[in-house]
Each structure stands twice: as C-alpha cells, then as structure tokens.
mmCIF file with all atom_site columns, C-alpha atoms in Angstrom:
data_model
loop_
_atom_site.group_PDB
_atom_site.id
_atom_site.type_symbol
_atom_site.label_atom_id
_atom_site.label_alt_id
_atom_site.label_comp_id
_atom_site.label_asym_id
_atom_site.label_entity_id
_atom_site.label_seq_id
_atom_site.pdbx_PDB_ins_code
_atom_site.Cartn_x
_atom_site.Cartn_y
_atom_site.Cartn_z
_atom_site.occupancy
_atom_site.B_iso_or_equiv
_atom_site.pdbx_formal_charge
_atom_site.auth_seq_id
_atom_site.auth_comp_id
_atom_site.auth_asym_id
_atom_site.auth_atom_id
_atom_site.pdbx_PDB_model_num
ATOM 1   C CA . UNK A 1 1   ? 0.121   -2.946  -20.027 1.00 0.00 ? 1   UNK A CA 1
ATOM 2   C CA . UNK A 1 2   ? 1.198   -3.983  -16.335 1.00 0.00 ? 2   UNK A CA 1
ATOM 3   C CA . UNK A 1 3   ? -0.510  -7.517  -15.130 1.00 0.00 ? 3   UNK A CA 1
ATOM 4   C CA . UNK A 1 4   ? -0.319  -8.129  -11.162 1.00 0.00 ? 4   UNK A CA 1
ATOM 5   C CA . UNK A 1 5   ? -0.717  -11.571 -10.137 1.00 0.00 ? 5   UNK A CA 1
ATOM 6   C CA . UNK A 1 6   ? -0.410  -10.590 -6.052  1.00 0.00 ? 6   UNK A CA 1
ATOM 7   C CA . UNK A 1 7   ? -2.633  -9.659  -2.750  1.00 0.00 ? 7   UNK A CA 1
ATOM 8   C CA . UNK A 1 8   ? -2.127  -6.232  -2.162  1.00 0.00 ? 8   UNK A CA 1
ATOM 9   C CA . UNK A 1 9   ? -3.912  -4.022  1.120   1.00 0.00 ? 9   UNK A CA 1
ATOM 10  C CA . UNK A 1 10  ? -5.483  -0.724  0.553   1.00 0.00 ? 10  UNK A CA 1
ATOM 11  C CA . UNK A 1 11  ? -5.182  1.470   3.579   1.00 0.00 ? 11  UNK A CA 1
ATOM 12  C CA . UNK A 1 12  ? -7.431  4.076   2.831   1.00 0.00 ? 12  UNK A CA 1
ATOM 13  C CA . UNK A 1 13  ? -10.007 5.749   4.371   1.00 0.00 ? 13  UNK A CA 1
ATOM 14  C CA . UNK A 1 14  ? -11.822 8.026   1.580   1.00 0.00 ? 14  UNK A CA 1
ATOM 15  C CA . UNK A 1 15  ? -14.309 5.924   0.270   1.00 0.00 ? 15  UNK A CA 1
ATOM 16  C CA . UNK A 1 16  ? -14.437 7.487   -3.229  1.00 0.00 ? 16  UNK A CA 1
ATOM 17  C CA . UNK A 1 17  ? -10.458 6.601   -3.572  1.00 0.00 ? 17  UNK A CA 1
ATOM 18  C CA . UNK A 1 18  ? -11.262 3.127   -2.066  1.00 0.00 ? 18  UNK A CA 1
ATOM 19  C CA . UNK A 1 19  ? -13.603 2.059   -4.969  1.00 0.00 ? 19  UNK A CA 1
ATOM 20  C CA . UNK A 1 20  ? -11.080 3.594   -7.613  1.00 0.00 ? 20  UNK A CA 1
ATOM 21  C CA . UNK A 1 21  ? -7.871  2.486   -6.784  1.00 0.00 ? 21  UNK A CA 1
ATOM 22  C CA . UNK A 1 22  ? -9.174  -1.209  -5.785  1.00 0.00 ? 22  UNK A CA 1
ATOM 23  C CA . UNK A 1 23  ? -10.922 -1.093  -9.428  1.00 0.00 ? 23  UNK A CA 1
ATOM 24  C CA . UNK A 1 24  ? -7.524  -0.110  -10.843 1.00 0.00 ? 24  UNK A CA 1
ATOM 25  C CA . UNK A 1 25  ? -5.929  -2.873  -8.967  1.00 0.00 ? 25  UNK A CA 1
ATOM 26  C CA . UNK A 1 26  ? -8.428  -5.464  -9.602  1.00 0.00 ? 26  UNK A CA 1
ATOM 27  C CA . UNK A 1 27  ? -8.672  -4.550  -13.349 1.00 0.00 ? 27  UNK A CA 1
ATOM 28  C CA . UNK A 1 28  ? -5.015  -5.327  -13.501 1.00 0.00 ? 28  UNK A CA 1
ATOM 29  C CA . UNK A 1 29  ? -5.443  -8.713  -11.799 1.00 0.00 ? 29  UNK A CA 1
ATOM 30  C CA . UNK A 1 30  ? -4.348  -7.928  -8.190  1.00 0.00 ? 30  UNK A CA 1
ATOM 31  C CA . UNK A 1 31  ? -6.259  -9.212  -5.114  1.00 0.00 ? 31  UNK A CA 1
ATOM 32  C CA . UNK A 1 32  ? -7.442  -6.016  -2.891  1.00 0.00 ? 32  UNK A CA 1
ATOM 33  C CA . UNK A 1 33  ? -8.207  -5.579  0.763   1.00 0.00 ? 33  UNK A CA 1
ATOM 34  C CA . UNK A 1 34  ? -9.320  -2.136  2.139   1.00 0.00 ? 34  UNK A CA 1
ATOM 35  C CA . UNK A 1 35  ? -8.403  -0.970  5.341   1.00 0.00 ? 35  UNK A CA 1
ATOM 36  C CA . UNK A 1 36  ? -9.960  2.549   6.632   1.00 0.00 ? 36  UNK A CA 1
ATOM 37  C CA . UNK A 1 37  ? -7.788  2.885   9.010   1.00 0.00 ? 37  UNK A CA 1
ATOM 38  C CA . UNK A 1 38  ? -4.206  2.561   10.252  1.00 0.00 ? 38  UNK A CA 1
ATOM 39  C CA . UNK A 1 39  ? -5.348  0.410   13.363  1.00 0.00 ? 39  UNK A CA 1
ATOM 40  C CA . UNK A 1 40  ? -7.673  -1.955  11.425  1.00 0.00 ? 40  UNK A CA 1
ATOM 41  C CA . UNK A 1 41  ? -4.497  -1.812  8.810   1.00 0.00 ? 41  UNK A CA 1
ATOM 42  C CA . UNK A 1 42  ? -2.062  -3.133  11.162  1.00 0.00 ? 42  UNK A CA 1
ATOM 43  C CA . UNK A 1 43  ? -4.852  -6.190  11.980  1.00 0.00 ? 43  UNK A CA 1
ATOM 44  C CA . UNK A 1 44  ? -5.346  -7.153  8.547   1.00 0.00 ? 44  UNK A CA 1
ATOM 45  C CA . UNK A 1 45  ? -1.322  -7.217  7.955   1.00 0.00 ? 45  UNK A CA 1
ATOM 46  C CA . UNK A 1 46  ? -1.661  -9.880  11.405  1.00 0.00 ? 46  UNK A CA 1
ATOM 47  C CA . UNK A 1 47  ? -4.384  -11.590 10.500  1.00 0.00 ? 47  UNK A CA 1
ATOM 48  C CA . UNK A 1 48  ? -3.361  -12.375 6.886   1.00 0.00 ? 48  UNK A CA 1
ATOM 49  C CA . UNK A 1 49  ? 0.077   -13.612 8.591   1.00 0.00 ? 49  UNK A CA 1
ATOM 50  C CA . UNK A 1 50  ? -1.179  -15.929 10.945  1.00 0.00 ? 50  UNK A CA 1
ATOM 51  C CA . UNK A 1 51  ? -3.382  -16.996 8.050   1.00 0.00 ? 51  UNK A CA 1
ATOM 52  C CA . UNK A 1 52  ? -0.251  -17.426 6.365   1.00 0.00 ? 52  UNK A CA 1
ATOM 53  C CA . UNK A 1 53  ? -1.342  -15.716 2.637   1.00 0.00 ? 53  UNK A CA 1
ATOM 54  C CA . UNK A 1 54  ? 0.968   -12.698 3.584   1.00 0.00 ? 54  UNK A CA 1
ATOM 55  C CA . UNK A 1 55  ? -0.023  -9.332  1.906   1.00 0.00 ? 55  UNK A CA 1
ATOM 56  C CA . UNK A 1 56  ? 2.948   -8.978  -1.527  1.00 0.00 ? 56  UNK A CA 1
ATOM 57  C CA . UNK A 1 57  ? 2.778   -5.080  -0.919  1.00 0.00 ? 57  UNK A CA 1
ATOM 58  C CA . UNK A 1 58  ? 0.856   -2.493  1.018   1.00 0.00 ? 58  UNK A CA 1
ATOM 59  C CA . UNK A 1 59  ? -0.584  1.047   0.054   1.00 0.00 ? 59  UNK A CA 1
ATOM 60  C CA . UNK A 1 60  ? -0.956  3.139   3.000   1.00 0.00 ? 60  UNK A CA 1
ATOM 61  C CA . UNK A 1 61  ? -2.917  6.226   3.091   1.00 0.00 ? 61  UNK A CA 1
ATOM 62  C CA . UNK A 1 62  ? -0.435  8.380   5.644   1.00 0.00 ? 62  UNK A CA 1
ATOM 63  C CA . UNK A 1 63  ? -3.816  10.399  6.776   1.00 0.00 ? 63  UNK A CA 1
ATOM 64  C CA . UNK A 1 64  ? -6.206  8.803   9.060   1.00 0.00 ? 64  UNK A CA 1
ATOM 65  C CA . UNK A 1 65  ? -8.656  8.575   11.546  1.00 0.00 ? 65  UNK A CA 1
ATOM 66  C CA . UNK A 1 66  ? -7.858  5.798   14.381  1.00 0.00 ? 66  UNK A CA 1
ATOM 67  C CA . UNK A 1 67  ? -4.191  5.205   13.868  1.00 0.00 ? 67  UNK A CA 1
ATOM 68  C CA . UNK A 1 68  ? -2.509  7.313   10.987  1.00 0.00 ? 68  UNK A CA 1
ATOM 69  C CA . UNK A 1 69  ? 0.167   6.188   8.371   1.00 0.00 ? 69  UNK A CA 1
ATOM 70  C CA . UNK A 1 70  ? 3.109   6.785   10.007  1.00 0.00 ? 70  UNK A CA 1
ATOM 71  C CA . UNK A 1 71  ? 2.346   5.546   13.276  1.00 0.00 ? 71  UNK A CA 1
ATOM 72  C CA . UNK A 1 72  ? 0.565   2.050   11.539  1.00 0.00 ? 72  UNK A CA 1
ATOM 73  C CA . UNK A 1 73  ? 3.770   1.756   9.203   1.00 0.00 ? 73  UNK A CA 1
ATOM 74  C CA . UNK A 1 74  ? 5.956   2.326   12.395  1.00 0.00 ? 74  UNK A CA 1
ATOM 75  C CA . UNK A 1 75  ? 4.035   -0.546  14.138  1.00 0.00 ? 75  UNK A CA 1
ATOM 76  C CA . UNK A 1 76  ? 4.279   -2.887  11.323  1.00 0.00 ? 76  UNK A CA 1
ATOM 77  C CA . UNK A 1 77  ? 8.018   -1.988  11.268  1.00 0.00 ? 77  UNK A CA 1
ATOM 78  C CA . UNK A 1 78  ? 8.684   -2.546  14.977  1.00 0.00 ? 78  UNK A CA 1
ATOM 79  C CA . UNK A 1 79  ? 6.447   -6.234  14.983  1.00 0.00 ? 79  UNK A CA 1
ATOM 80  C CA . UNK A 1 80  ? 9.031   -7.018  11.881  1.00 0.00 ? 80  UNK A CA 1
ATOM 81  C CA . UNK A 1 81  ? 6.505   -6.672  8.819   1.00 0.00 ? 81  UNK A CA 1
ATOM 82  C CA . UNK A 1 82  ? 9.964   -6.778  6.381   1.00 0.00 ? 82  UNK A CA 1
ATOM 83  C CA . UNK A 1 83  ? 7.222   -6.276  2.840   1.00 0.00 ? 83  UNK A CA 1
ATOM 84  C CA . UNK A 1 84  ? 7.148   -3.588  0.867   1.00 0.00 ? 84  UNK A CA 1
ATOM 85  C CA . UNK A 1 85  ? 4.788   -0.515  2.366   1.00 0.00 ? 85  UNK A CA 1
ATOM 86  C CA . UNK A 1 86  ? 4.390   2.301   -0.248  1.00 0.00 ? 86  UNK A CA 1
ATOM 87  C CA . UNK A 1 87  ? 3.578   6.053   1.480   1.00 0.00 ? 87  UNK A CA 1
ATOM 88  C CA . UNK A 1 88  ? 0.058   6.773   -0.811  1.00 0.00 ? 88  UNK A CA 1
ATOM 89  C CA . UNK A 1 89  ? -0.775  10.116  0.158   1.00 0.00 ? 89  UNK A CA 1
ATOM 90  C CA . UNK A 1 90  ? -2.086  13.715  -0.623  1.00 0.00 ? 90  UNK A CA 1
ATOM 91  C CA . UNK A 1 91  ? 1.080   15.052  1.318   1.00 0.00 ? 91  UNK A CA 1
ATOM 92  C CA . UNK A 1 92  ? 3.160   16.543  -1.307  1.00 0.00 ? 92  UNK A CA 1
ATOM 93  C CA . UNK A 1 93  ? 5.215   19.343  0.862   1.00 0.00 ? 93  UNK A CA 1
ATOM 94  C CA . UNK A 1 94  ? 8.928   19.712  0.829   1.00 0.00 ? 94  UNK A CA 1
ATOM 95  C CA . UNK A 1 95  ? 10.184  17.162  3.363   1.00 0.00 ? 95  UNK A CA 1
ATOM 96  C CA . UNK A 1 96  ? 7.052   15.157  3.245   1.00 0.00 ? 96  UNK A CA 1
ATOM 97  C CA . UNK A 1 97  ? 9.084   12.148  1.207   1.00 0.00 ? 97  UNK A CA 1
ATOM 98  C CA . UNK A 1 98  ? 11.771  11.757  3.546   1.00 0.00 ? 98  UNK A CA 1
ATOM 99  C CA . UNK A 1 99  ? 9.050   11.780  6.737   1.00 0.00 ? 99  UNK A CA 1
ATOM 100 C CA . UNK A 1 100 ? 7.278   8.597   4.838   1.00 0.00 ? 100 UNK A CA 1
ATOM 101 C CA . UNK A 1 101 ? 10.372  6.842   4.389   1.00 0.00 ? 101 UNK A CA 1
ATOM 102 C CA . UNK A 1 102 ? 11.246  7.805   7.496   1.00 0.00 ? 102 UNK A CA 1
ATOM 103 C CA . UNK A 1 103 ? 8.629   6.145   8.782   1.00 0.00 ? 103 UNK A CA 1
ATOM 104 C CA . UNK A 1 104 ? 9.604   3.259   7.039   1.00 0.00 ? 104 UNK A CA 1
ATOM 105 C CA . UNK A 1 105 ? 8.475   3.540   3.987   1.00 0.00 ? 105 UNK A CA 1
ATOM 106 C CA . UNK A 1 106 ? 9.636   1.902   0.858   1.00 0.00 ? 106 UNK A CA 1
ATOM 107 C CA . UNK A 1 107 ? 8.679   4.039   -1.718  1.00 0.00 ? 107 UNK A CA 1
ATOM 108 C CA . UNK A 1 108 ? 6.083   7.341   -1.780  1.00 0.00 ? 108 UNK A CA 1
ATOM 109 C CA . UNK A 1 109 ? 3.083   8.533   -4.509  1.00 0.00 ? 109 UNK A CA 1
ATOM 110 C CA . UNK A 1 110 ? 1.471   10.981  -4.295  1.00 0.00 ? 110 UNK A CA 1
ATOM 111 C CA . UNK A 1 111 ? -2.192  11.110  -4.945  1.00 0.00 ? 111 UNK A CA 1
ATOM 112 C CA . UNK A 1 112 ? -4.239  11.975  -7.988  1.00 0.00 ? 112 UNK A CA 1
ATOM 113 C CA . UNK A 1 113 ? -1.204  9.005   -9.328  1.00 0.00 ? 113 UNK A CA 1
ATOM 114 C CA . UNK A 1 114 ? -1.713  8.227   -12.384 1.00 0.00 ? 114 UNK A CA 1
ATOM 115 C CA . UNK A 1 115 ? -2.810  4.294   -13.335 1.00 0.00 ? 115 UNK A CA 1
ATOM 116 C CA . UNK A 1 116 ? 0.302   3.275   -15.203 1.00 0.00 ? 116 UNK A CA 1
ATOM 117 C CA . UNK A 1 117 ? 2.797   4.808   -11.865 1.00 0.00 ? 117 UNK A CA 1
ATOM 118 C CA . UNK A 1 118 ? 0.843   3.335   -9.578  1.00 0.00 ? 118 UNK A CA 1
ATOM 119 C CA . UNK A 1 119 ? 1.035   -0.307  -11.486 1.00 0.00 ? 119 UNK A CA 1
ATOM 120 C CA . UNK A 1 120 ? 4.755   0.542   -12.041 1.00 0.00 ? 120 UNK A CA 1
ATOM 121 C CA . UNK A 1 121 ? 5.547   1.339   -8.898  1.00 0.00 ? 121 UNK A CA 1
ATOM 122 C CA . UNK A 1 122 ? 4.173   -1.970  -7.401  1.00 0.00 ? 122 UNK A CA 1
ATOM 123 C CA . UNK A 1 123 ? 5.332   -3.914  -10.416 1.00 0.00 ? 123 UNK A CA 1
ATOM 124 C CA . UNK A 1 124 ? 8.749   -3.014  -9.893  1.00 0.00 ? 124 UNK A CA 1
ATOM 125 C CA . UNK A 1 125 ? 8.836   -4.382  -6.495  1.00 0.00 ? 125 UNK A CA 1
ATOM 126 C CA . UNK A 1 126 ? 8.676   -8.242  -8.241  1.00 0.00 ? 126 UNK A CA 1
ATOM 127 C CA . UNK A 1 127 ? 11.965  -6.816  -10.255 1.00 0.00 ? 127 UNK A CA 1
ATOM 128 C CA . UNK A 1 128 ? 13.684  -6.104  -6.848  1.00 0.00 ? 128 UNK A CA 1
ATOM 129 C CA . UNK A 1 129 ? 11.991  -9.808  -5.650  1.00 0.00 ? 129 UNK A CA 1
ATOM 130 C CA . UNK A 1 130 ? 10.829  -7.982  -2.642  1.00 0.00 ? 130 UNK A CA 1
ATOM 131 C CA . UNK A 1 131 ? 6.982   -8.814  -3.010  1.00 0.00 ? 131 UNK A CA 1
ATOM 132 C CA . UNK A 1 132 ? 5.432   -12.354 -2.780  1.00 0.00 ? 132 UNK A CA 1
ATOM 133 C CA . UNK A 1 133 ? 3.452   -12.461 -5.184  1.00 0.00 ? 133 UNK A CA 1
ATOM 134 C CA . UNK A 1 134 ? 3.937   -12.859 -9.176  1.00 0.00 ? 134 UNK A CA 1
ATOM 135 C CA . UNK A 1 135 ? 4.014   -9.466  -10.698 1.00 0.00 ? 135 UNK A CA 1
ATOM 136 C CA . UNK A 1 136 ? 4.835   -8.913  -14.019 1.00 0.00 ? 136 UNK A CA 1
ATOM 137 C CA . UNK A 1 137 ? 5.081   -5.948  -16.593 1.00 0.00 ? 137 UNK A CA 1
#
C-alpha cells in the first residue's frame, strides 16, 4: 500500500471528484488543498510560496471555468513553478497527452484513475526526488 507524507493541490472544479480524490489522498496520508479553478490554482501555488510550505506536487484538472489547465500550468511555468504538475483530466483523445505536456506537464491521468495509479504516479515523483515532500511506497 502507497503512504504519502507530502502537501499536494487539487485543481478541480467538479465537486463530486473534489471530495473523492482528496479522501483518497488524505486516506493515504497526504495534505490536500482544492482549487476550483485554474486562476484561484495559480494563487494558492503563490501563496503557499511566499508562505514558504511549497506544494510537493500538483493535480490539475485541464478543464475549467476561470482560467483552464493549460493556460494555469503555462502561468505557473512562465513565473518558474519548477514542481511536479500532473495533467488530471477527462481528455483522453489522440494527441491530448502530448498537448498536457506540452503545456508543461509532467506526467498525464486520465480520469476515472484508479486509487493505486494515482498514488503511484505521485509516489514515484519522491523516486525521481522531484517532490518536497516524503513519499514513500
């Protein structure tokens, strides 16, 4: 079973995948925020830096109201965010990879994801040393 010891931000705006993917999190020991938006996103990434307790990784929803995914993980990019964003999305086209990474994505799920990716996926960013926080499997 994967244990996260690490502060991770939720940008999601469906409220029904808010309360089950920060219960997933939670339940395996990580420290949630939720952001519904890209814009209000983008703040909490600048107001947890200048509080200095940096978010370890972020999930971002790549469509929302306000300010969408790729335009909030382009922003975060551009104002030097260097931690690890991971596309979390219902786009699951041809080509629709690439255009999260391209966007500056580190790594892309697709959504229904299953408990044990999703925990993998952010658990293997420790392995790399790329998040902040201390993840283990």
């Amino acid at each position: 079973m994967t244990t996260l010891d690490c502060r991770i931000l939720l940008a999601e705006d469906c409220a029904d995948t808010q309360r089950l993917i920060s219960h997933m999190l939670r339940k395996a020991g990580a420290e949630v925020t939720v952001a519904a938006d890209g814009q209000a996103a983008v703040q909490c990434v600048v107001d947890a830096d200048a509080e200095g307790r940096p978010f370890d990784l972020i999930l971002m929803d790549m469509q929302m109201p306000v300010l969408d995914g790729f335009s909030a993980t382009r922003r975060l990019r551009q104002d030097g965010h260097r931690g690890p964003i991971v596309a979390f999305t219902a786009l699951a086209a041809s080509g629709d990879r690439e255009a999260c990474i391209g966007a500056g994505c580190d790594e892309y799920l697709t959504k229904p994801v299953e408990r044990e990716r999703l925990l993998g996926v952010i658990s293997s960013f420790a392995k790399k040393g790329q998040a902040g926080g201390k993840l283990s499997a």
